[in-house]
Amino acid sequence: MKRLFTYNVSLVGRFFALLSLLCATQLKAQVRAELDSTKIKIGEELRYRLVVESDTTDIIQFPEGQTFLPLEVIEAYPIDTAYNQQRQTLIREYGLTQFDSGQYLIPRQRVIIGEKAFFTDSLLIEIDDVVVDTTKQKMFDIRERMDVGKRPTNLKWLWIILLLAAIGGGVYWFLKRKKEKAEAEAAIPPYEEAIAALKALDESPLAMQKGSKDYYSALTEIVKRYLDREVDSAALESTSAELITRLQMHKDAGSFAFSDNMIKALDSILKRADLVKFAKQQIAPEIAAADRQELEQVVNQTKEAIPEPTEEELLEDLQYQEELRKQQLRKRWIIGTLAGIGVLVITTGILAATLGVDYLKDNLIGHPTKELVESTWYLSEYGDPAVIIETPEILVRKEIVLPDSDIEIVKDMSSFSYGSYVDNFYIAVNTTEYKQPIEPDMDAGIEAALKNIEAKGAQNLFVKQESFETDKGIKGVKAYGSFNATQGNGKLGRKLNYEMYLFGQTGASQQVVIVSEEDDPYAKQLIERIVASIELEVNITQPQIGKPQ
């Protein structure tokens, strides 16, 4: 008996351990699926929500692609995450639709949490036809053909133009580098340049053709270029006889201490070069080699004959070179800046012509409400009874001071908002809970909200009113219209649009207010998504109040 009792106790212990393990696993991760409706019309969007509760260290992988067949995924919305200590709740919604009527079974969906797969339940929905009474529906003829104007320029031309601009920039850079190289070569002192050119001639293929026309042309070109830079700026354009005459004049004037032998030697070599170049006279290689050595002596003697510059001349030359360097640097900056501005202007013009000015402005400069449309959205609850709404930014609670007249009847009032009337976009959610089970006056609520807008500077307030119903069938009242904001100097400012959605139930009221700029192309997208997401916490035991149909 003792052994049997021990075995039973051990068995019970194992059972409770297993049960605890299962409970711990269950607490660690949970997955459930929800639908906003089980019955929709053909083509209408069905919101399928996956809710995952897990540890904050877990990595969650939601279904991707068309895993909801036979329903089609039209959009997978961003994941909304909430944290509670070491736990996290992730919510992801999928927009589903179907274009054939009938009953469909949404298959189980797999969610990977860590390395383990969890499956949801399969859900049954019904797709209804859209009934059209052709006996009452007015029919129209096919519209005549319309001229929609010239199609926008194909974007391939933009890439072609940008490619040509890049090629042009490359050619400009190459020519600029070539010019800079030539300028750098010109900056070499004349004597060093002449000696280097003579040595380069000795190593060139022309050295094997001593006495040829090409050899003498290169040889005399080196000497003339040296004299042009150091002695007479007209040396390159002068004939042989003219050059000798000008050198003799410089010697006679006392500008250069040239020797008679040097001038005679140069004259002899230049005349012989002319015979080779123009009379096609044959010169022995030995004579050509001797002429080459003699011309190097001419360069050396000329350098010695040039007077040394004074300190004032050296200083002036340094100042000139520095000023020249600064001018060249400024010129490069100006050319580079103008070229950059030109490319920017051309590119901007092309983009404006092909994509439109508004598109260019919104995507390059930026647009506040466009950024809201494309940002991460949050589905949250506000106030009590709660308003469940999806917004591009989390709404911030505002402090409310109740007037003395409302303290006796109002139990609690909450207000949450984003932005202000002077911003590009404003949204507010207000909830009121009464001490007594009274039925709110919806018209009085609209009037109070409009007075609040006027108190904040609204002028020329235009009001329309109609009934409203959420996607889940909760009825309310919609007030909408426009007004002009007031500037700081009291004058009329920009025109704004507003929409108010008011809901009432016994003992409570809820309100959503949206204000946007009239000409904002992205405000409509924001408003449509916000309004479509409105859900309310409603006490089903009490009647819901709305404007009579």
Coordinates of C-alpha atoms in Angstrom, one line a residue:
M1 CA 0.0 0.0 0.0
K2 CA 2.8 2.3 0.7
R3 CA 4.4 1.8 -2.7
L4 CA 1.0 2.4 -4.4
F5 CA 0.5 5.6 -2.5
T6 CA 4.0 6.8 -3.5
Y7 CA 3.3 6.0 -7.1
N8 CA 0.0 7.8 -7.1
V9 CA 1.6 10.9 -5.5
S10 CA 4.3 10.9 -8.2
L11 CA 1.7 10.5 -10.9
V12 CA -0.3 13.4 -9.6
G13 CA 2.9 15.5 -9.4
R14 CA 3.8 14.8 -13.0
F15 CA 0.2 15.6 -14.0
F16 CA 0.3 19.0 -12.3
A17 CA 3.8 19.7 -13.7
L18 CA 2.6 19.0 -17.2
L19 CA -0.5 21.2 -16.6
S20 CA 1.7 24.0 -15.3
L21 CA 3.9 23.7 -18.4
L22 CA 0.9 23.9 -20.7
C23 CA -0.4 26.9 -18.9
A24 CA 3.0 28.6 -19.1
T25 CA 3.1 27.9 -22.8
Q26 CA -0.4 29.2 -23.2
L27 CA 0.5 32.4 -21.3
K28 CA 3.7 32.8 -23.3
A29 CA 2.1 33.2 -26.7
Q30 CA -1.5 33.5 -28.0
V31 CA -2.9 34.1 -31.4
R32 CA -6.4 34.9 -32.4
A33 CA -8.2 36.2 -35.5
E34 CA -11.1 38.7 -35.6
L35 CA -13.3 40.1 -38.4
D36 CA -15.0 43.5 -38.5
S37 CA -18.0 41.8 -40.2
T38 CA -19.1 38.4 -41.3
K39 CA -21.2 39.7 -44.2
I40 CA -20.1 42.2 -46.9
K41 CA -21.1 43.2 -50.4
I42 CA -19.2 42.3 -53.5
G43 CA -16.0 44.3 -53.8
E44 CA -16.3 45.7 -50.3
E45 CA -13.3 45.6 -48.0
L46 CA -13.3 43.1 -45.1
R47 CA -10.9 43.8 -42.3
Y48 CA -9.2 40.6 -41.0
R49 CA -7.3 41.3 -37.8
L50 CA -4.6 39.0 -36.3
V51 CA -3.9 39.6 -32.6
V52 CA -0.7 38.1 -31.2
E53 CA 0.2 38.2 -27.5
S54 CA 3.7 37.1 -26.6
D55 CA 6.9 37.8 -24.7
T56 CA 8.7 40.9 -25.8
T57 CA 11.8 38.8 -26.8
D58 CA 9.8 36.7 -29.3
I59 CA 10.2 37.3 -33.1
I60 CA 6.8 37.3 -34.8
Q61 CA 6.3 36.4 -38.5
F62 CA 2.8 37.3 -39.9
P63 CA 1.4 35.7 -43.0
E64 CA 2.5 37.3 -46.3
G65 CA 1.1 37.2 -49.8
Q66 CA -2.2 35.6 -50.9
T67 CA -2.7 33.2 -48.0
F68 CA -6.4 34.1 -47.6
L69 CA -7.7 32.5 -50.8
P70 CA -10.4 32.3 -52.0
L71 CA -10.4 35.9 -50.7
E72 CA -8.0 38.4 -52.2
V73 CA -5.7 40.5 -50.1
I74 CA -6.0 44.1 -51.3
E75 CA -3.8 45.6 -48.6
A76 CA -1.7 44.4 -45.6
Y77 CA -1.7 47.3 -43.0
P78 CA 1.2 48.2 -40.8
I79 CA 1.7 46.3 -37.5
D80 CA 0.4 48.1 -34.4
T81 CA 2.4 47.2 -31.2
A82 CA 1.5 47.7 -27.5
Y83 CA 3.7 46.8 -24.5
N84 CA 2.7 45.8 -21.0
Q85 CA 5.8 45.1 -18.9
Q86 CA 7.4 41.9 -20.3
R87 CA 4.4 41.2 -22.7
Q88 CA 3.7 42.6 -26.1
T89 CA 0.5 42.7 -28.2
L90 CA 0.9 42.9 -31.9
I91 CA -2.1 43.6 -34.2
R92 CA -2.0 43.4 -37.9
E93 CA -4.9 44.0 -40.2
Y94 CA -5.5 42.7 -43.7
G95 CA -7.9 44.2 -46.2
L96 CA -9.7 41.3 -48.0
T97 CA -12.3 41.3 -50.7
Q98 CA -14.2 38.9 -53.1
F99 CA -16.0 39.7 -56.4
D100 CA -18.3 36.7 -56.4
S101 CA -21.2 36.2 -54.1
G102 CA -21.7 33.2 -51.9
Q103 CA -20.3 31.8 -48.6
Y104 CA -16.5 31.5 -48.3
L105 CA -14.3 29.9 -45.6
I106 CA -11.2 31.9 -44.7
P107 CA -8.5 29.3 -44.2
R108 CA -6.5 29.0 -41.0
Q109 CA -3.6 31.4 -40.9
R110 CA -0.1 30.5 -39.6
V111 CA 1.8 32.8 -37.4
I112 CA 5.4 32.0 -36.5
I113 CA 6.4 33.0 -32.9
G114 CA 10.0 32.3 -32.3
E115 CA 10.5 28.9 -33.9
K116 CA 7.0 27.6 -33.2
A117 CA 4.0 27.8 -35.6
F118 CA 0.5 28.9 -34.3
F119 CA -2.7 28.5 -36.3
T120 CA -5.9 30.6 -36.1
D121 CA -9.4 29.2 -36.6
S122 CA -11.0 29.2 -40.0
L123 CA -13.8 31.8 -40.3
L124 CA -16.9 31.7 -42.4
I125 CA -18.1 34.9 -44.2
E126 CA -20.9 35.7 -46.7
I127 CA -20.6 37.9 -49.8
D128 CA -23.9 39.5 -51.0
D129 CA -24.7 40.7 -54.4
V130 CA -25.3 44.4 -55.1
V131 CA -28.9 44.5 -56.2
V132 CA -29.6 47.0 -59.0
D133 CA -33.2 47.7 -60.1
T134 CA -32.8 48.3 -63.8
T135 CA -36.4 49.5 -64.0
K136 CA -35.7 52.4 -61.7
Q137 CA -32.1 53.0 -62.4
K138 CA -31.7 55.6 -65.0
M139 CA -29.7 54.5 -68.0
F140 CA -27.3 56.7 -70.0
D141 CA -25.9 56.5 -73.5
I142 CA -22.3 55.9 -74.0
R143 CA -20.4 59.1 -73.7
E144 CA -18.8 60.6 -76.7
R145 CA -15.1 60.3 -77.2
M146 CA -13.1 62.9 -75.3
D147 CA -9.7 64.4 -76.0
V148 CA -7.6 63.9 -72.9
G149 CA -4.8 66.0 -74.2
K150 CA -1.2 65.2 -74.8
R151 CA 0.3 62.3 -72.8
P152 CA 3.1 63.3 -70.4
T153 CA 6.6 62.9 -71.7
N154 CA 8.0 59.5 -71.4
L155 CA 10.5 59.4 -68.5
K156 CA 13.1 57.7 -70.7
W157 CA 13.8 61.1 -72.2
L158 CA 14.7 62.3 -68.7
W159 CA 17.3 59.6 -68.3
I160 CA 18.7 60.3 -71.8
I161 CA 19.0 64.0 -71.0
L162 CA 20.7 63.2 -67.6
L163 CA 23.1 60.8 -69.4
L164 CA 24.0 63.5 -71.9
A165 CA 24.5 65.9 -69.1
A166 CA 26.8 63.5 -67.4
I167 CA 28.7 62.9 -70.7
G168 CA 29.0 66.7 -71.2
G169 CA 30.3 67.0 -67.7
G170 CA 32.9 64.4 -68.3
V171 CA 34.1 66.1 -71.5
Y172 CA 34.2 69.4 -69.7
W173 CA 36.3 67.9 -66.9
F174 CA 38.7 66.2 -69.4
L175 CA 39.2 69.5 -71.4
K176 CA 39.6 71.4 -68.1
R177 CA 42.2 68.9 -66.9
K178 CA 44.0 69.2 -70.2
K179 CA 44.1 72.9 -70.0
E180 CA 45.3 72.8 -66.4
K181 CA 48.1 70.5 -67.5
A182 CA 49.1 72.8 -70.3
E183 CA 49.1 75.7 -67.8
A184 CA 51.2 73.7 -65.4
E185 CA 53.7 73.0 -68.1
A186 CA 53.8 76.7 -69.0
A187 CA 54.6 77.4 -65.3
I188 CA 57.9 75.5 -65.7
P189 CA 60.8 78.1 -65.9
P190 CA 61.9 78.6 -69.6
Y191 CA 65.5 77.4 -69.1
E192 CA 64.4 74.1 -67.4
E193 CA 61.7 73.6 -70.1
A194 CA 64.2 74.1 -73.0
I195 CA 66.8 71.7 -71.5
A196 CA 64.1 69.1 -70.7
A197 CA 62.8 69.4 -74.3
L198 CA 66.3 68.9 -75.8
K199 CA 66.7 65.7 -73.7
A200 CA 63.3 64.5 -74.7
L201 CA 64.2 65.1 -78.4
D202 CA 67.3 62.9 -77.8
E203 CA 65.2 60.1 -76.6
S204 CA 62.5 60.4 -79.2
P205 CA 62.2 58.5 -82.5
L206 CA 63.4 61.7 -84.3
A207 CA 66.9 61.1 -82.8
M208 CA 67.3 58.3 -85.3
Q209 CA 66.5 60.7 -88.1
K210 CA 69.1 63.4 -87.5
G211 CA 69.3 65.8 -90.4
S212 CA 65.7 65.3 -91.4
K213 CA 63.2 68.0 -91.8
D214 CA 61.2 66.9 -88.8
Y215 CA 64.3 66.8 -86.6
Y216 CA 65.4 70.3 -87.5
S217 CA 61.9 71.7 -87.1
A218 CA 61.7 70.3 -83.5
L219 CA 65.2 71.5 -82.7
T220 CA 64.7 75.1 -83.8
E221 CA 61.2 75.2 -82.2
I222 CA 62.7 74.5 -78.8
V223 CA 65.2 77.3 -79.1
K224 CA 62.7 79.8 -80.5
R225 CA 60.2 79.0 -77.7
Y226 CA 62.9 79.6 -75.1
L227 CA 63.9 82.9 -76.7
D228 CA 60.2 83.8 -77.0
R229 CA 59.7 83.4 -73.2
E230 CA 63.0 84.9 -72.0
V231 CA 64.2 87.4 -74.6
D232 CA 61.6 88.5 -77.2
S233 CA 57.9 87.7 -77.2
A234 CA 57.9 87.8 -81.0
A235 CA 60.5 85.1 -81.5
L236 CA 58.1 82.3 -82.4
E237 CA 56.4 84.3 -85.1
S238 CA 59.7 85.7 -86.6
T239 CA 61.6 84.3 -89.5
S240 CA 65.2 83.2 -89.0
A241 CA 66.6 86.5 -90.4
E242 CA 64.1 88.6 -88.3
L243 CA 65.0 86.7 -85.1
I244 CA 68.7 87.4 -85.6
T245 CA 68.1 91.0 -86.3
R246 CA 66.0 91.4 -83.2
L247 CA 68.6 89.7 -81.0
Q248 CA 71.3 92.0 -82.4
M249 CA 69.1 95.0 -81.6
H250 CA 68.7 93.8 -78.0
K251 CA 72.5 93.4 -77.7
D252 CA 73.1 96.9 -79.2
A253 CA 70.5 98.4 -76.8
G254 CA 72.3 96.8 -73.8
S255 CA 69.3 94.8 -72.7
F256 CA 71.2 91.4 -73.0
A257 CA 74.9 90.8 -73.0
F258 CA 74.9 88.4 -76.0
S259 CA 78.3 87.5 -77.6
D260 CA 78.9 87.9 -81.3
N261 CA 79.9 84.3 -81.6
M262 CA 76.6 83.1 -80.1
I263 CA 74.6 85.2 -82.5
K264 CA 76.7 84.0 -85.5
A265 CA 76.3 80.4 -84.4
L266 CA 72.6 80.7 -84.0
D267 CA 72.3 82.4 -87.4
S268 CA 74.3 79.6 -89.1
I269 CA 72.1 76.9 -87.5
L270 CA 68.8 78.6 -88.4
K271 CA 69.9 79.1 -92.0
R272 CA 70.9 75.4 -92.3
A273 CA 67.5 74.4 -90.8
D274 CA 65.7 76.6 -93.4
L275 CA 67.6 74.8 -96.2
V276 CA 66.6 71.4 -94.8
K277 CA 62.9 72.4 -94.2
F278 CA 62.3 74.4 -97.4
A279 CA 65.0 73.4 -99.9
K280 CA 65.1 69.7 -98.9
Q281 CA 68.8 69.8 -98.5
Q282 CA 70.4 66.7 -97.1
I283 CA 72.5 67.2 -93.9
A284 CA 74.8 64.6 -92.5
P285 CA 73.8 63.2 -89.1
E286 CA 77.1 64.3 -87.6
I287 CA 76.4 67.9 -88.5
A288 CA 72.9 67.6 -87.1
A289 CA 74.3 66.3 -83.8
A290 CA 76.8 69.1 -83.7
D291 CA 74.0 71.6 -84.3
R292 CA 72.0 70.1 -81.5
Q293 CA 75.0 70.6 -79.0
E294 CA 75.6 74.1 -80.3
L295 CA 71.9 75.1 -79.7
E296 CA 72.2 73.8 -76.1
Q297 CA 75.2 76.1 -75.7
V298 CA 73.1 79.0 -77.2
V299 CA 70.5 78.3 -74.5
N300 CA 73.1 78.2 -71.7
Q301 CA 74.8 81.4 -72.9
T302 CA 71.4 83.2 -73.3
K303 CA 70.6 82.3 -69.7
E304 CA 73.9 83.8 -68.5
A305 CA 73.3 86.9 -70.6
I306 CA 69.9 87.6 -69.0
P307 CA 70.3 90.1 -66.1
E308 CA 69.2 88.9 -62.6
P309 CA 65.9 90.4 -61.5
T310 CA 65.9 92.9 -58.7
E311 CA 64.2 92.3 -55.4
E312 CA 61.4 94.6 -56.4
E313 CA 60.9 92.7 -59.6
L314 CA 60.9 89.4 -57.8
L315 CA 58.3 90.7 -55.3
E316 CA 56.1 92.1 -58.0
D317 CA 56.3 88.7 -59.8
L318 CA 55.4 86.8 -56.7
Q319 CA 52.4 89.2 -56.0
Y320 CA 51.4 88.8 -59.7
Q321 CA 51.6 85.0 -59.5
E322 CA 49.5 85.0 -56.2
E323 CA 46.9 87.3 -57.7
L324 CA 46.8 85.2 -60.8
R325 CA 46.3 82.0 -58.7
K326 CA 43.5 83.6 -56.8
Q327 CA 41.8 84.8 -60.0
Q328 CA 42.0 81.3 -61.5
L329 CA 40.6 79.8 -58.3
R330 CA 37.7 82.3 -58.2
K331 CA 37.1 81.5 -61.9
R332 CA 36.9 77.8 -61.2
W333 CA 34.5 78.3 -58.3
I334 CA 32.3 80.5 -60.4
I335 CA 32.3 78.1 -63.4
G336 CA 31.6 75.1 -61.1
T337 CA 28.8 76.9 -59.3
L338 CA 27.2 78.1 -62.5
A339 CA 27.5 74.6 -64.0
G340 CA 25.9 73.0 -60.9
I341 CA 23.1 75.6 -60.9
G342 CA 22.5 75.1 -64.6
V343 CA 22.3 71.3 -64.2
L344 CA 20.0 71.7 -61.2
V345 CA 17.7 74.1 -63.1
I346 CA 17.6 71.9 -66.2
T347 CA 16.9 68.8 -64.1
T348 CA 14.2 70.6 -62.1
G349 CA 12.6 71.9 -65.3
I350 CA 12.5 68.4 -66.8
L351 CA 11.0 66.9 -63.7
A352 CA 8.4 69.6 -63.5
A353 CA 7.5 69.1 -67.1
T354 CA 7.2 65.4 -66.9
L355 CA 5.9 64.8 -63.4
G356 CA 4.2 68.1 -62.6
V357 CA 5.1 71.0 -60.3
D358 CA 3.0 69.7 -57.4
Y359 CA 4.6 66.3 -57.5
L360 CA 8.0 67.8 -57.6
K361 CA 7.2 70.1 -54.7
D362 CA 5.6 67.3 -52.6
N363 CA 8.4 64.8 -53.1
L364 CA 11.5 67.0 -53.0
I365 CA 10.5 69.8 -50.7
G366 CA 8.0 67.7 -48.7
H367 CA 4.4 68.0 -47.7
P368 CA 3.3 67.7 -44.1
T369 CA 0.1 65.8 -44.7
K370 CA 1.7 63.5 -47.3
E371 CA 4.2 62.5 -44.7
L372 CA 1.2 61.7 -42.4
V373 CA -0.4 59.5 -45.1
E374 CA 2.8 57.5 -45.6
S375 CA 3.7 57.3 -41.9
T376 CA 2.9 54.4 -39.5
W377 CA -0.7 54.5 -38.3
Y378 CA -1.9 53.6 -34.8
L379 CA -5.2 52.0 -33.7
S380 CA -6.0 53.2 -30.2
E381 CA -8.8 53.7 -27.7
Y382 CA -9.5 57.1 -26.2
G383 CA -11.7 58.2 -23.4
D384 CA -14.6 56.5 -21.5
P385 CA -16.8 55.2 -23.1
A386 CA -14.0 54.7 -25.6
V387 CA -13.7 55.9 -29.1
I388 CA -11.6 53.4 -31.1
I389 CA -9.9 55.1 -34.0
E390 CA -6.9 54.8 -36.3
T391 CA -4.7 57.9 -36.7
P392 CA -1.2 58.7 -38.2
E393 CA -0.1 60.1 -34.8
I394 CA -0.9 59.1 -31.2
L395 CA -3.4 61.7 -29.8
V396 CA -2.3 63.6 -26.7
R397 CA -4.6 64.1 -23.7
K398 CA -5.6 67.7 -23.1
E399 CA -6.6 69.1 -19.7
I400 CA -10.2 70.2 -19.5
V401 CA -11.7 72.5 -16.9
L402 CA -15.4 72.0 -16.5
P403 CA -17.6 75.1 -16.1
D404 CA -19.6 75.3 -12.9
S405 CA -22.8 74.6 -14.8
D406 CA -21.6 71.2 -16.0
I407 CA -20.1 69.9 -12.8
E408 CA -23.5 68.7 -11.5
I409 CA -24.3 66.6 -14.5
V410 CA -20.9 65.6 -16.0
K411 CA -19.1 62.7 -14.3
D412 CA -16.0 62.7 -16.5
M413 CA -14.9 64.5 -19.7
S414 CA -11.8 63.6 -21.8
S415 CA -10.2 65.2 -24.8
F416 CA -7.4 64.0 -27.0
S417 CA -5.9 65.8 -30.0
Y418 CA -3.1 66.1 -32.5
G419 CA -2.1 69.5 -34.1
S420 CA -4.1 72.7 -33.9
Y421 CA -6.2 74.9 -36.0
V422 CA -3.2 76.8 -37.3
D423 CA -1.5 73.5 -38.4
N424 CA -2.0 71.7 -41.7
F425 CA -4.1 69.0 -40.0
Y426 CA -6.0 68.7 -36.7
I427 CA -7.9 65.9 -35.2
A428 CA -9.6 65.7 -31.7
V429 CA -11.5 63.0 -29.9
N430 CA -13.8 64.0 -27.0
T431 CA -15.8 61.8 -24.7
T432 CA -18.3 62.8 -22.0
E433 CA -19.8 60.5 -19.3
Y434 CA -22.8 61.9 -17.4
K435 CA -23.7 61.3 -13.7
Q436 CA -27.3 60.5 -14.6
P437 CA -28.6 58.2 -17.4
I438 CA -29.7 61.2 -19.6
E439 CA -30.0 61.2 -23.3
P440 CA -27.6 63.8 -24.9
D441 CA -29.0 66.5 -27.1
M442 CA -27.1 66.0 -30.4
D443 CA -28.1 69.4 -31.8
A444 CA -26.9 71.1 -28.7
G445 CA -23.7 69.1 -28.9
I446 CA -23.1 70.3 -32.5
E447 CA -23.9 73.9 -31.5
A448 CA -21.4 73.8 -28.6
A449 CA -18.7 72.4 -30.9
L450 CA -19.3 75.1 -33.4
K451 CA -19.1 77.8 -30.7
N452 CA -15.8 76.3 -29.6
I453 CA -14.5 76.6 -33.2
E454 CA -15.7 80.2 -33.4
A455 CA -14.0 80.9 -30.0
K456 CA -10.7 79.9 -31.6
G457 CA -10.9 82.5 -34.3
A458 CA -13.1 80.9 -37.0
Q459 CA -15.0 83.4 -39.3
N460 CA -17.5 82.9 -42.1
L461 CA -18.5 79.5 -40.6
F462 CA -20.5 77.4 -43.1
V463 CA -22.4 74.5 -41.7
K464 CA -24.1 71.4 -43.1
Q465 CA -25.6 68.5 -41.2
E466 CA -26.6 64.9 -42.0
S467 CA -27.0 61.5 -40.4
F468 CA -24.0 59.2 -40.2
E469 CA -23.4 55.5 -39.7
T470 CA -20.2 53.6 -39.0
D471 CA -19.2 50.4 -40.8
K472 CA -20.6 48.5 -37.8
G473 CA -24.0 50.2 -38.0
I474 CA -23.6 52.7 -35.1
K475 CA -25.6 55.8 -36.0
G476 CA -24.7 59.4 -35.2
V477 CA -24.7 62.9 -36.7
K478 CA -22.2 64.4 -39.0
A479 CA -21.7 68.2 -39.2
Y480 CA -19.3 69.6 -41.8
G481 CA -18.5 72.7 -43.7
S482 CA -15.7 75.4 -43.9
F483 CA -14.5 78.5 -42.2
N484 CA -11.7 81.1 -42.5
A485 CA -9.0 81.2 -39.8
T486 CA -8.2 84.5 -38.3
Q487 CA -4.7 85.9 -38.6
G488 CA -2.7 87.6 -35.9
N489 CA -3.6 91.0 -37.2
G490 CA -7.4 90.1 -37.2
K491 CA -7.7 89.7 -40.9
L492 CA -9.2 86.7 -42.7
G493 CA -6.7 83.9 -43.2
R494 CA -6.7 80.7 -45.1
K495 CA -9.8 78.6 -45.7
L496 CA -10.2 75.4 -43.7
N497 CA -12.6 72.5 -43.9
Y498 CA -14.0 70.7 -40.9
E499 CA -15.9 67.5 -40.2
M500 CA -17.6 66.5 -36.9
Y501 CA -19.0 63.1 -36.0
L502 CA -21.2 63.0 -32.9
F503 CA -22.5 59.9 -31.2
G504 CA -24.8 59.6 -28.2
Q505 CA -25.9 56.8 -25.9
T506 CA -27.8 56.9 -22.6
G507 CA -25.4 58.5 -20.1
A508 CA -22.6 59.4 -22.5
S509 CA -21.6 61.1 -25.7
Q510 CA -18.6 60.8 -28.1
Q511 CA -17.2 63.2 -30.6
V512 CA -14.6 63.2 -33.4
V513 CA -13.5 66.5 -34.9
I514 CA -11.2 66.8 -38.0
V515 CA -9.9 70.1 -39.5
S516 CA -7.8 70.3 -42.7
E517 CA -6.8 72.8 -45.4
E518 CA -9.3 73.3 -48.2
D519 CA -6.8 72.8 -51.1
D520 CA -4.8 69.9 -49.4
P521 CA -4.8 67.0 -51.9
Y522 CA -3.7 64.5 -49.1
A523 CA -6.2 65.6 -46.5
K524 CA -9.0 63.6 -48.2
Q525 CA -6.9 60.4 -47.9
L526 CA -6.3 61.0 -44.2
I527 CA -9.9 61.8 -43.5
E528 CA -11.3 58.7 -45.4
R529 CA -9.0 56.3 -43.5
I530 CA -9.7 57.9 -40.1
V531 CA -13.5 58.0 -40.5
A532 CA -13.5 54.4 -41.9
S533 CA -11.8 53.2 -38.7
I534 CA -14.1 54.8 -36.2
E535 CA -15.5 52.3 -33.7
L536 CA -17.3 53.1 -30.4
E537 CA -17.6 51.4 -27.1
V538 CA -21.4 51.2 -26.7
N539 CA -23.5 49.8 -23.9
I540 CA -25.8 47.4 -25.7
T541 CA -28.3 47.4 -22.8
Q542 CA -29.0 51.0 -23.5
P543 CA -30.5 52.6 -26.6
Q544 CA -28.0 54.3 -29.0
I545 CA -29.0 57.8 -29.9
G546 CA -28.8 59.3 -33.4
K547 CA -30.5 61.9 -35.5
P548 CA -33.8 60.5 -36.8
Q549 CA -33.6 59.1 -40.3

